[in-house]
Coordinates of C-alpha atoms in Angstrom, one line a residue:
X194 CA -68.6 64.5 -9.4
X195 CA -70.5 61.3 -8.2
X196 CA -68.5 58.7 -6.3
X197 CA -68.3 56.2 -9.1
X198 CA -66.4 58.7 -11.4
X199 CA -64.0 59.9 -8.5
X200 CA -63.2 56.1 -8.2
X201 CA -62.9 55.8 -12.0
X202 CA -60.4 58.5 -12.3
X203 CA -58.4 57.5 -9.0
X204 CA -58.2 53.9 -10.2
X205 CA -57.1 55.1 -13.7
X206 CA -54.3 57.5 -12.3
X207 CA -53.1 54.5 -9.9
X208 CA -52.9 52.4 -12.6
X209 CA -50.9 54.9 -14.5
X210 CA -48.6 55.4 -11.8
X211 CA -48.2 51.7 -11.1
X212 CA -47.4 50.8 -15.1
X213 CA -46.7 53.9 -17.0
X214 CA -47.4 54.3 -20.9
X215 CA -44.1 54.2 -22.4
X216 CA -43.3 56.0 -25.8
X217 CA -42.4 59.0 -27.0
X218 CA -45.5 60.4 -27.5
X219 CA -47.9 58.8 -24.7
X220 CA -44.9 59.0 -22.5
X221 CA -45.5 62.5 -21.7
X222 CA -49.2 62.6 -20.7
X223 CA -48.3 59.5 -18.7
X224 CA -45.7 61.2 -16.5
X225 CA -48.3 64.1 -15.8
X226 CA -51.0 61.7 -15.0
X227 CA -48.7 59.5 -13.0
X228 CA -45.8 61.6 -11.2
X229 CA -47.8 63.5 -8.8
X230 CA -50.3 60.0 -7.7
X231 CA -46.8 58.3 -7.6
X232 CA -45.3 60.8 -5.2
X233 CA -48.2 61.2 -3.2
X234 CA -49.7 57.8 -3.0
X235 CA -49.8 58.5 1.0
X236 CA -52.2 61.4 0.2
X237 CA -54.2 60.0 -2.3
X238 CA -54.6 56.8 -0.4
X239 CA -56.0 58.5 2.6
X240 CA -58.4 60.4 0.5
X241 CA -59.7 57.4 -1.4
X242 CA -60.1 55.3 2.4
X243 CA -62.2 58.3 3.4
X244 CA -64.1 58.8 0.2
X245 CA -65.0 55.3 0.5
X246 CA -65.7 54.8 4.0
X247 CA -68.1 57.8 4.1
X248 CA -69.9 56.4 0.9
X249 CA -70.3 52.6 2.2
X250 CA -72.2 54.5 5.5
X251 CA -74.5 56.4 3.2
X252 CA -78.1 55.0 1.8
X253 CA -77.3 54.5 -1.5
X254 CA -74.2 52.5 -2.0
X255 CA -72.2 52.0 -5.4
X256 CA -70.6 48.3 -5.3
X257 CA -69.1 49.0 -8.6
X258 CA -67.5 52.5 -6.8
X259 CA -66.5 50.6 -4.0
X260 CA -64.8 47.8 -5.8
X261 CA -62.8 50.4 -7.7
X262 CA -61.7 52.1 -4.3
X263 CA -60.7 48.5 -3.1
X264 CA -58.4 48.1 -6.3
X265 CA -57.2 51.7 -5.9
X266 CA -56.5 51.1 -2.3
X267 CA -54.5 48.2 -3.1
X268 CA -52.6 49.7 -6.1
X269 CA -52.0 52.9 -3.6
X270 CA -50.7 50.6 -0.8
X271 CA -48.3 49.0 -3.1
X272 CA -46.9 52.3 -4.4
X273 CA -46.0 53.5 -1.1
X274 CA -44.2 50.2 -0.3
X275 CA -42.3 50.6 -3.4
X276 CA -41.2 54.1 -2.4
X277 CA -40.4 53.0 0.6
X278 CA -37.6 50.3 -0.7
X279 CA -35.8 53.3 -2.1
X280 CA -34.2 53.4 1.6
X281 CA -32.7 49.8 1.1
X282 CA -32.1 50.1 -2.8
X283 CA -29.8 53.3 -2.1
X284 CA -28.0 52.4 0.7
X285 CA -27.1 49.0 -1.3
X286 CA -25.8 50.9 -4.1
X287 CA -23.7 53.1 -2.0
X288 CA -22.3 50.2 -0.5
X289 CA -21.6 48.2 -3.6
X290 CA -19.5 51.3 -4.6
X291 CA -18.0 52.3 -1.7
X292 CA -17.5 49.3 0.3
X293 CA -19.4 48.3 3.5
X294 CA -17.3 50.5 5.6
X295 CA -18.1 54.0 4.0
X296 CA -20.4 54.8 6.9
X297 CA -17.5 54.7 9.2
X298 CA -16.0 57.6 7.2
X299 CA -18.9 59.8 7.6
X300 CA -18.8 62.4 10.7
X301 CA -21.2 60.2 12.5
X302 CA -23.1 57.0 11.0
X303 CA -26.7 57.5 10.4
X304 CA -29.2 56.5 13.2
X305 CA -32.3 54.6 12.7
X306 CA -34.5 58.0 13.3
X307 CA -32.0 59.4 10.8
X308 CA -33.2 56.9 8.0
X309 CA -37.1 56.9 9.0
X310 CA -39.5 58.2 6.8
X311 CA -40.2 61.9 8.3
X312 CA -44.1 61.3 8.3
X313 CA -44.7 64.8 9.7
X314 CA -42.8 66.3 7.4
X315 CA -44.5 64.8 4.2
X316 CA -48.3 65.9 5.4
X317 CA -47.8 69.3 3.7
X318 CA -45.4 68.4 1.2
X319 CA -45.5 71.6 -0.9
X320 CA -44.6 73.7 2.2
X321 CA -40.7 73.8 2.1
X322 CA -39.6 76.5 4.3
X323 CA -36.9 75.8 6.7
X324 CA -35.9 78.0 9.5
X325 CA -32.4 76.8 10.0
X326 CA -31.5 78.1 6.2
X327 CA -31.1 81.2 5.0
X328 CA -31.7 82.3 1.6
X329 CA -29.9 85.2 -0.1
X330 CA -32.0 85.8 -3.7
X331 CA -31.3 87.1 -7.0
X332 CA -27.3 87.4 -6.9
X333 CA -26.0 87.9 -10.6
X334 CA -23.2 85.7 -12.1
X335 CA -23.6 87.3 -15.2
X336 CA -25.1 90.8 -15.4
X337 CA -25.2 90.6 -19.1
X338 CA -28.2 88.5 -19.6
X339 CA -30.6 89.6 -17.2
X340 CA -32.9 87.2 -14.9
X341 CA -31.1 84.5 -16.7
X342 CA -27.8 85.3 -15.3
X343 CA -29.3 85.4 -11.5
X344 CA -28.6 82.9 -8.7
X345 CA -29.6 81.8 -5.4
X346 CA -27.5 81.2 -2.3
X347 CA -28.8 78.8 0.5
X348 CA -26.3 78.7 3.6
X349 CA -27.3 77.7 7.1
X350 CA -28.9 80.3 9.2
X351 CA -26.5 80.1 12.2
X352 CA -23.3 80.4 10.0
X353 CA -21.1 78.1 7.9
X354 CA -18.2 75.8 9.8
X355 CA -15.0 77.2 10.5
X356 CA -12.6 77.0 7.3
X357 CA -15.6 76.7 4.8
X358 CA -18.3 75.0 3.8
X359 CA -18.6 72.6 0.9
X360 CA -20.6 74.0 -2.3
X361 CA -23.4 72.5 -4.1
X362 CA -24.7 73.7 -7.2
X363 CA -27.9 73.1 -8.4
X364 CA -29.1 73.2 -12.2
X365 CA -33.0 73.0 -12.8
X366 CA -34.5 70.9 -15.2
X367 CA -37.4 71.8 -18.0
X368 CA -36.3 70.4 -21.0
X369 CA -34.0 73.2 -21.9
X370 CA -36.8 75.5 -22.5
X371 CA -38.8 76.6 -19.4
X372 CA -37.7 76.3 -15.5
X373 CA -36.4 78.6 -12.6
X374 CA -33.8 78.5 -9.9
X375 CA -36.4 78.2 -7.3
X376 CA -38.5 75.6 -8.6
X377 CA -36.5 72.0 -8.2
X378 CA -33.9 70.6 -6.0
X379 CA -35.3 72.8 -3.1
X380 CA -35.5 69.7 -0.4
X381 CA -31.9 68.7 -1.0
X382 CA -30.5 72.1 -0.9
X383 CA -32.5 72.9 2.3
X384 CA -31.4 69.7 4.0
X385 CA -27.6 70.1 3.3
X386 CA -27.7 73.9 4.1
X387 CA -29.3 72.9 7.5
X388 CA -26.1 70.5 7.6
X389 CA -23.8 73.1 6.7
X390 CA -23.5 73.5 3.5
X391 CA -23.7 76.3 1.3
X392 CA -26.0 75.6 -2.0
X393 CA -26.3 77.5 -5.0
X394 CA -29.2 77.7 -7.3
X395 CA -28.7 79.3 -11.1
X396 CA -31.1 80.5 -13.8
X397 CA -29.4 79.9 -17.4
X398 CA -30.6 80.8 -20.6
X399 CA -33.2 78.9 -22.3
X400 CA -34.1 77.6 -25.7
X401 CA -35.7 78.7 -28.3
X402 CA -34.8 82.0 -27.5
X403 CA -31.1 81.0 -26.9
X404 CA -29.3 78.5 -29.0
X405 CA -26.6 75.7 -27.8
X406 CA -24.6 76.0 -26.2
X407 CA -25.8 79.0 -24.1
X408 CA -27.2 76.6 -21.5
X409 CA -24.0 74.9 -20.5
X410 CA -21.9 78.1 -21.2
X411 CA -23.9 79.5 -18.0
X412 CA -23.6 76.5 -16.1
X413 CA -19.7 76.8 -16.5
X414 CA -20.1 81.1 -15.8
X415 CA -21.8 80.1 -12.4
X416 CA -18.9 77.4 -11.7
X417 CA -16.5 80.3 -12.3
X418 CA -18.3 82.6 -10.1
X419 CA -18.6 80.1 -7.3
X420 CA -14.8 79.6 -7.6
X421 CA -14.4 83.6 -7.3
X422 CA -17.0 84.6 -4.7
X423 CA -18.4 82.0 -2.9
X424 CA -15.8 82.4 0.1
X425 CA -17.6 85.7 0.6
X426 CA -20.7 83.6 1.4
X427 CA -19.1 81.1 3.6
X428 CA -18.2 78.4 0.8
X429 CA -14.9 76.7 0.2
X430 CA -14.2 77.5 -3.5
X431 CA -11.6 74.4 -4.1
X432 CA -14.9 72.2 -3.6
X433 CA -17.8 72.4 -5.8
X434 CA -20.5 69.6 -6.1
X435 CA -23.0 69.5 -8.8
X436 CA -26.5 68.3 -9.3
X437 CA -29.6 68.9 -11.5
X438 CA -32.3 66.8 -13.1
X439 CA -33.5 66.1 -16.4
X440 CA -32.2 68.8 -18.7
X441 CA -30.4 70.0 -15.4
X442 CA -29.2 66.5 -15.2
X443 CA -27.5 66.4 -18.8
X444 CA -26.0 69.9 -18.2
X445 CA -24.9 68.9 -15.1
X446 CA -23.3 65.3 -16.4
X447 CA -21.7 67.6 -19.3
X448 CA -20.2 70.6 -17.2
X449 CA -18.4 68.1 -15.3
X450 CA -17.1 66.0 -17.9
X451 CA -15.6 69.2 -19.9
X452 CA -13.9 71.1 -17.3
X453 CA -11.9 73.6 -19.3
X454 CA -13.4 73.0 -22.5
X455 CA -12.7 76.4 -24.8
X456 CA -15.8 75.8 -27.0
X457 CA -18.2 75.9 -23.6
X458 CA -16.1 78.9 -22.1
X459 CA -15.9 81.6 -24.4
X460 CA -14.3 84.7 -23.0
X461 CA -13.5 82.9 -20.0
X462 CA -11.3 80.0 -21.4
X463 CA -8.7 80.2 -18.5
X464 CA -11.4 80.1 -15.3
X465 CA -11.3 76.9 -13.2
X466 CA -14.9 75.1 -14.3
X467 CA -13.8 72.0 -12.7
X468 CA -16.1 70.0 -10.0
X469 CA -15.2 67.8 -7.7
X470 CA -18.6 65.3 -7.6
X471 CA -21.7 65.2 -10.0
X472 CA -25.2 64.0 -9.0
X473 CA -27.5 64.0 -11.9
X474 CA -31.1 62.9 -11.4
X475 CA -33.0 61.4 -14.4
X476 CA -30.5 63.1 -16.8
X477 CA -30.2 63.0 -20.9
X478 CA -27.0 61.6 -21.6
X479 CA -27.3 60.8 -25.4
X480 CA -28.0 63.5 -27.4
X481 CA -26.8 62.1 -30.7
X482 CA -28.7 58.9 -30.5
X483 CA -25.3 57.1 -30.4
X484 CA -26.5 54.2 -28.3
X485 CA -29.1 53.4 -30.8
X486 CA -32.0 53.8 -28.6
X487 CA -35.2 54.7 -30.6
X488 CA -36.1 57.3 -27.5
X489 CA -32.9 58.9 -28.0
X490 CA -33.2 59.3 -31.5
X491 CA -36.7 60.3 -31.1
X492 CA -35.7 62.8 -28.8
X493 CA -33.0 64.1 -30.8
X494 CA -34.8 64.6 -34.3
X495 CA -38.1 65.8 -32.7
X496 CA -37.1 67.9 -30.1
X497 CA -33.6 69.0 -29.5
X498 CA -32.6 69.5 -33.2
X499 CA -35.4 71.8 -34.0
X500 CA -35.8 73.8 -30.6
X501 CA -32.4 73.7 -28.6
X502 CA -29.6 72.7 -30.9
X503 CA -31.3 74.4 -34.1
X504 CA -29.7 72.4 -36.4
X505 CA -30.0 68.6 -38.1
X506 CA -28.3 66.0 -36.8
X507 CA -27.1 65.1 -40.5
X508 CA -25.9 68.3 -41.3
X509 CA -23.8 68.8 -38.0
X510 CA -23.4 65.2 -36.1
X511 CA -20.5 66.7 -34.5
X512 CA -22.5 69.4 -32.2
X513 CA -24.8 67.1 -31.1
X514 CA -21.6 64.2 -30.4
X515 CA -19.8 66.8 -28.2
X516 CA -23.2 67.8 -26.3
X517 CA -23.7 63.9 -25.2
X518 CA -22.2 63.4 -21.9
X519 CA -21.9 59.7 -22.6
X520 CA -19.4 60.4 -25.5
X521 CA -17.1 62.9 -23.4
X522 CA -16.4 60.4 -20.7
X523 CA -12.7 60.4 -19.8
X524 CA -10.2 58.5 -17.1
X525 CA -10.5 61.9 -15.7
X526 CA -13.9 62.1 -15.4
X527 CA -15.3 63.6 -12.1
X528 CA -16.9 61.1 -9.3
X529 CA -20.6 60.5 -10.0
X530 CA -23.7 59.1 -8.2
X531 CA -26.3 58.8 -10.8
X532 CA -30.1 58.5 -10.0
X533 CA -32.9 57.2 -12.2
X534 CA -36.1 55.6 -11.8
X535 CA -37.3 52.4 -13.4
X536 CA -40.7 53.7 -14.7
X537 CA -39.5 57.2 -16.3
X538 CA -41.3 57.8 -19.1
X539 CA -39.6 61.1 -20.3
X540 CA -36.1 59.6 -20.3
X541 CA -36.2 55.9 -20.2
X542 CA -33.9 54.4 -17.7
X543 CA -31.9 52.5 -20.4
X544 CA -30.0 56.0 -20.6
X545 CA -28.8 55.9 -17.2
X546 CA -27.8 52.4 -17.3
X547 CA -25.4 52.9 -20.6
X548 CA -23.9 56.1 -19.3
X549 CA -23.3 54.0 -16.0
X550 CA -21.6 51.3 -17.7
X551 CA -19.4 53.4 -19.8
X552 CA -18.6 55.4 -16.7
X553 CA -17.7 52.1 -14.8
X554 CA -15.4 51.0 -17.9
X555 CA -13.6 54.3 -18.2
X556 CA -13.3 56.4 -15.0
X557 CA -10.8 56.2 -12.4
X558 CA -13.1 57.6 -9.8
X559 CA -16.3 56.7 -7.9
X560 CA -19.3 55.7 -9.9
X561 CA -22.7 55.3 -7.6
X562 CA -25.6 54.3 -9.3
X563 CA -29.2 54.1 -7.6
X564 CA -31.8 52.7 -9.8
X565 CA -35.1 53.3 -8.2
X566 CA -38.1 51.1 -8.5
X567 CA -41.4 52.3 -9.8
X568 CA -40.0 56.1 -10.0
X569 CA -41.2 58.4 -12.5
X570 CA -39.4 61.4 -13.7
X571 CA -39.1 64.6 -11.3
X572 CA -39.9 62.3 -8.1
X573 CA -37.6 64.8 -6.2
X574 CA -39.2 68.0 -7.0
X575 CA -40.9 68.2 -3.6
X576 CA -40.9 66.1 -0.3
X577 CA -41.9 62.7 -0.5
X578 CA -41.2 59.2 0.6
X579 CA -39.3 58.2 -2.1
X580 CA -37.3 61.7 -2.4
X581 CA -36.8 62.2 1.2
X582 CA -34.4 58.5 0.9
X583 CA -32.5 60.0 -1.9
X584 CA -31.7 63.5 -0.5
X585 CA -30.4 61.2 2.9
X586 CA -28.6 59.0 0.4
X587 CA -27.3 61.7 -1.3
X588 CA -26.2 63.4 2.1
X589 CA -24.2 60.3 3.1
X590 CA -22.6 60.0 -0.6
X591 CA -21.5 63.6 -0.5
X592 CA -20.5 63.9 3.0
X593 CA -18.3 60.8 2.5
X594 CA -16.9 62.7 -0.2
X595 CA -16.2 65.6 1.6
X596 CA -14.5 64.1 4.1
X597 CA -12.7 61.8 1.7
X598 CA -11.4 65.3 -0.1
X599 CA -10.3 66.5 3.3
X600 CA -8.4 63.6 4.4
X601 CA -6.5 63.7 0.9
X602 CA -5.7 67.3 1.5
X603 CA -4.4 66.9 5.3
X604 CA -7.5 69.0 6.5
X605 CA -8.8 66.4 8.9
X606 CA -6.9 63.6 11.0
X607 CA -7.8 60.2 10.2

């Protein structure tokens, strides 16, 4: 490919990352075109500069290509700046919800080094091994459903703290139709496991082979398994946090808001499926179109109805409403830390805003909301500037929450 053509492609991808195309149909290709460029902006920037420098020193220079390269460099630099702003945005969200003194309630306040961009870690972002973390793979939480009923356990390689470690359950996304337990949430799980947590990543049944509500039933089965078995892996069965993105974010929010709901616990109605805190990323909160959002209605009628819930909204609206986290909020809702990007073209940020507004008006517990400038869907799948800041903000929130939980139960002094 010629230099000019390379720069045309780079400029188009950069422009899309800066201003992705909204809408139900264009939003999907816009996401795929902009997601990697947005999260790997430093890498694309370095390659563009190197390519332009090599071309500029050659005999045949193309001013059009060099102009496009200059425009791409400017746009990519702005994307890097936007990603770095997440550190302050996330911290402001924590302070707003928890108070300016929340960091004093952590085991140790974060140092500037703790908050800095881990550039060395980001050079090879898809290499996600961590020697400080041990992984036990393919443990059955529901043998009856085969591979979809397996989970992995991440724990500190040198052992868990005395008294049992806090537990995080990770639920993958993938539009309720694809995905696997070892594909998402890895940076967060490795980070927390290296700091003493026990993390559990699950598979669950998928559509169209399995019909709703099999997906959330499996999430609740996994919670019940954790309550009954996680002590054998060093976890504290009394403290469970839950996280996940996209469809996983939907399942996380719904599970956190419906503890003990017999509809979603067939055959294990008496099991404790409550969680202490939920951290959904770019989740779907309105499956019924109750907010009046055109995007939510289109998703409901063109995707959820034919492929996931396998029924029309007009024939059975109650099923869609019961599956909508925004309609299941009560004063007893678990604590929430909701994360969403401003440029999410798959699940528009308006859904997160409406969900958080409803949570804050009804729930008696903490509600943190971090809206990330310039972030697309799936920004946290691999280590990046943005995801590293989000991971560490979640770390601070969850450790604050864990310490609050222990103080309320007299497990720690203070």
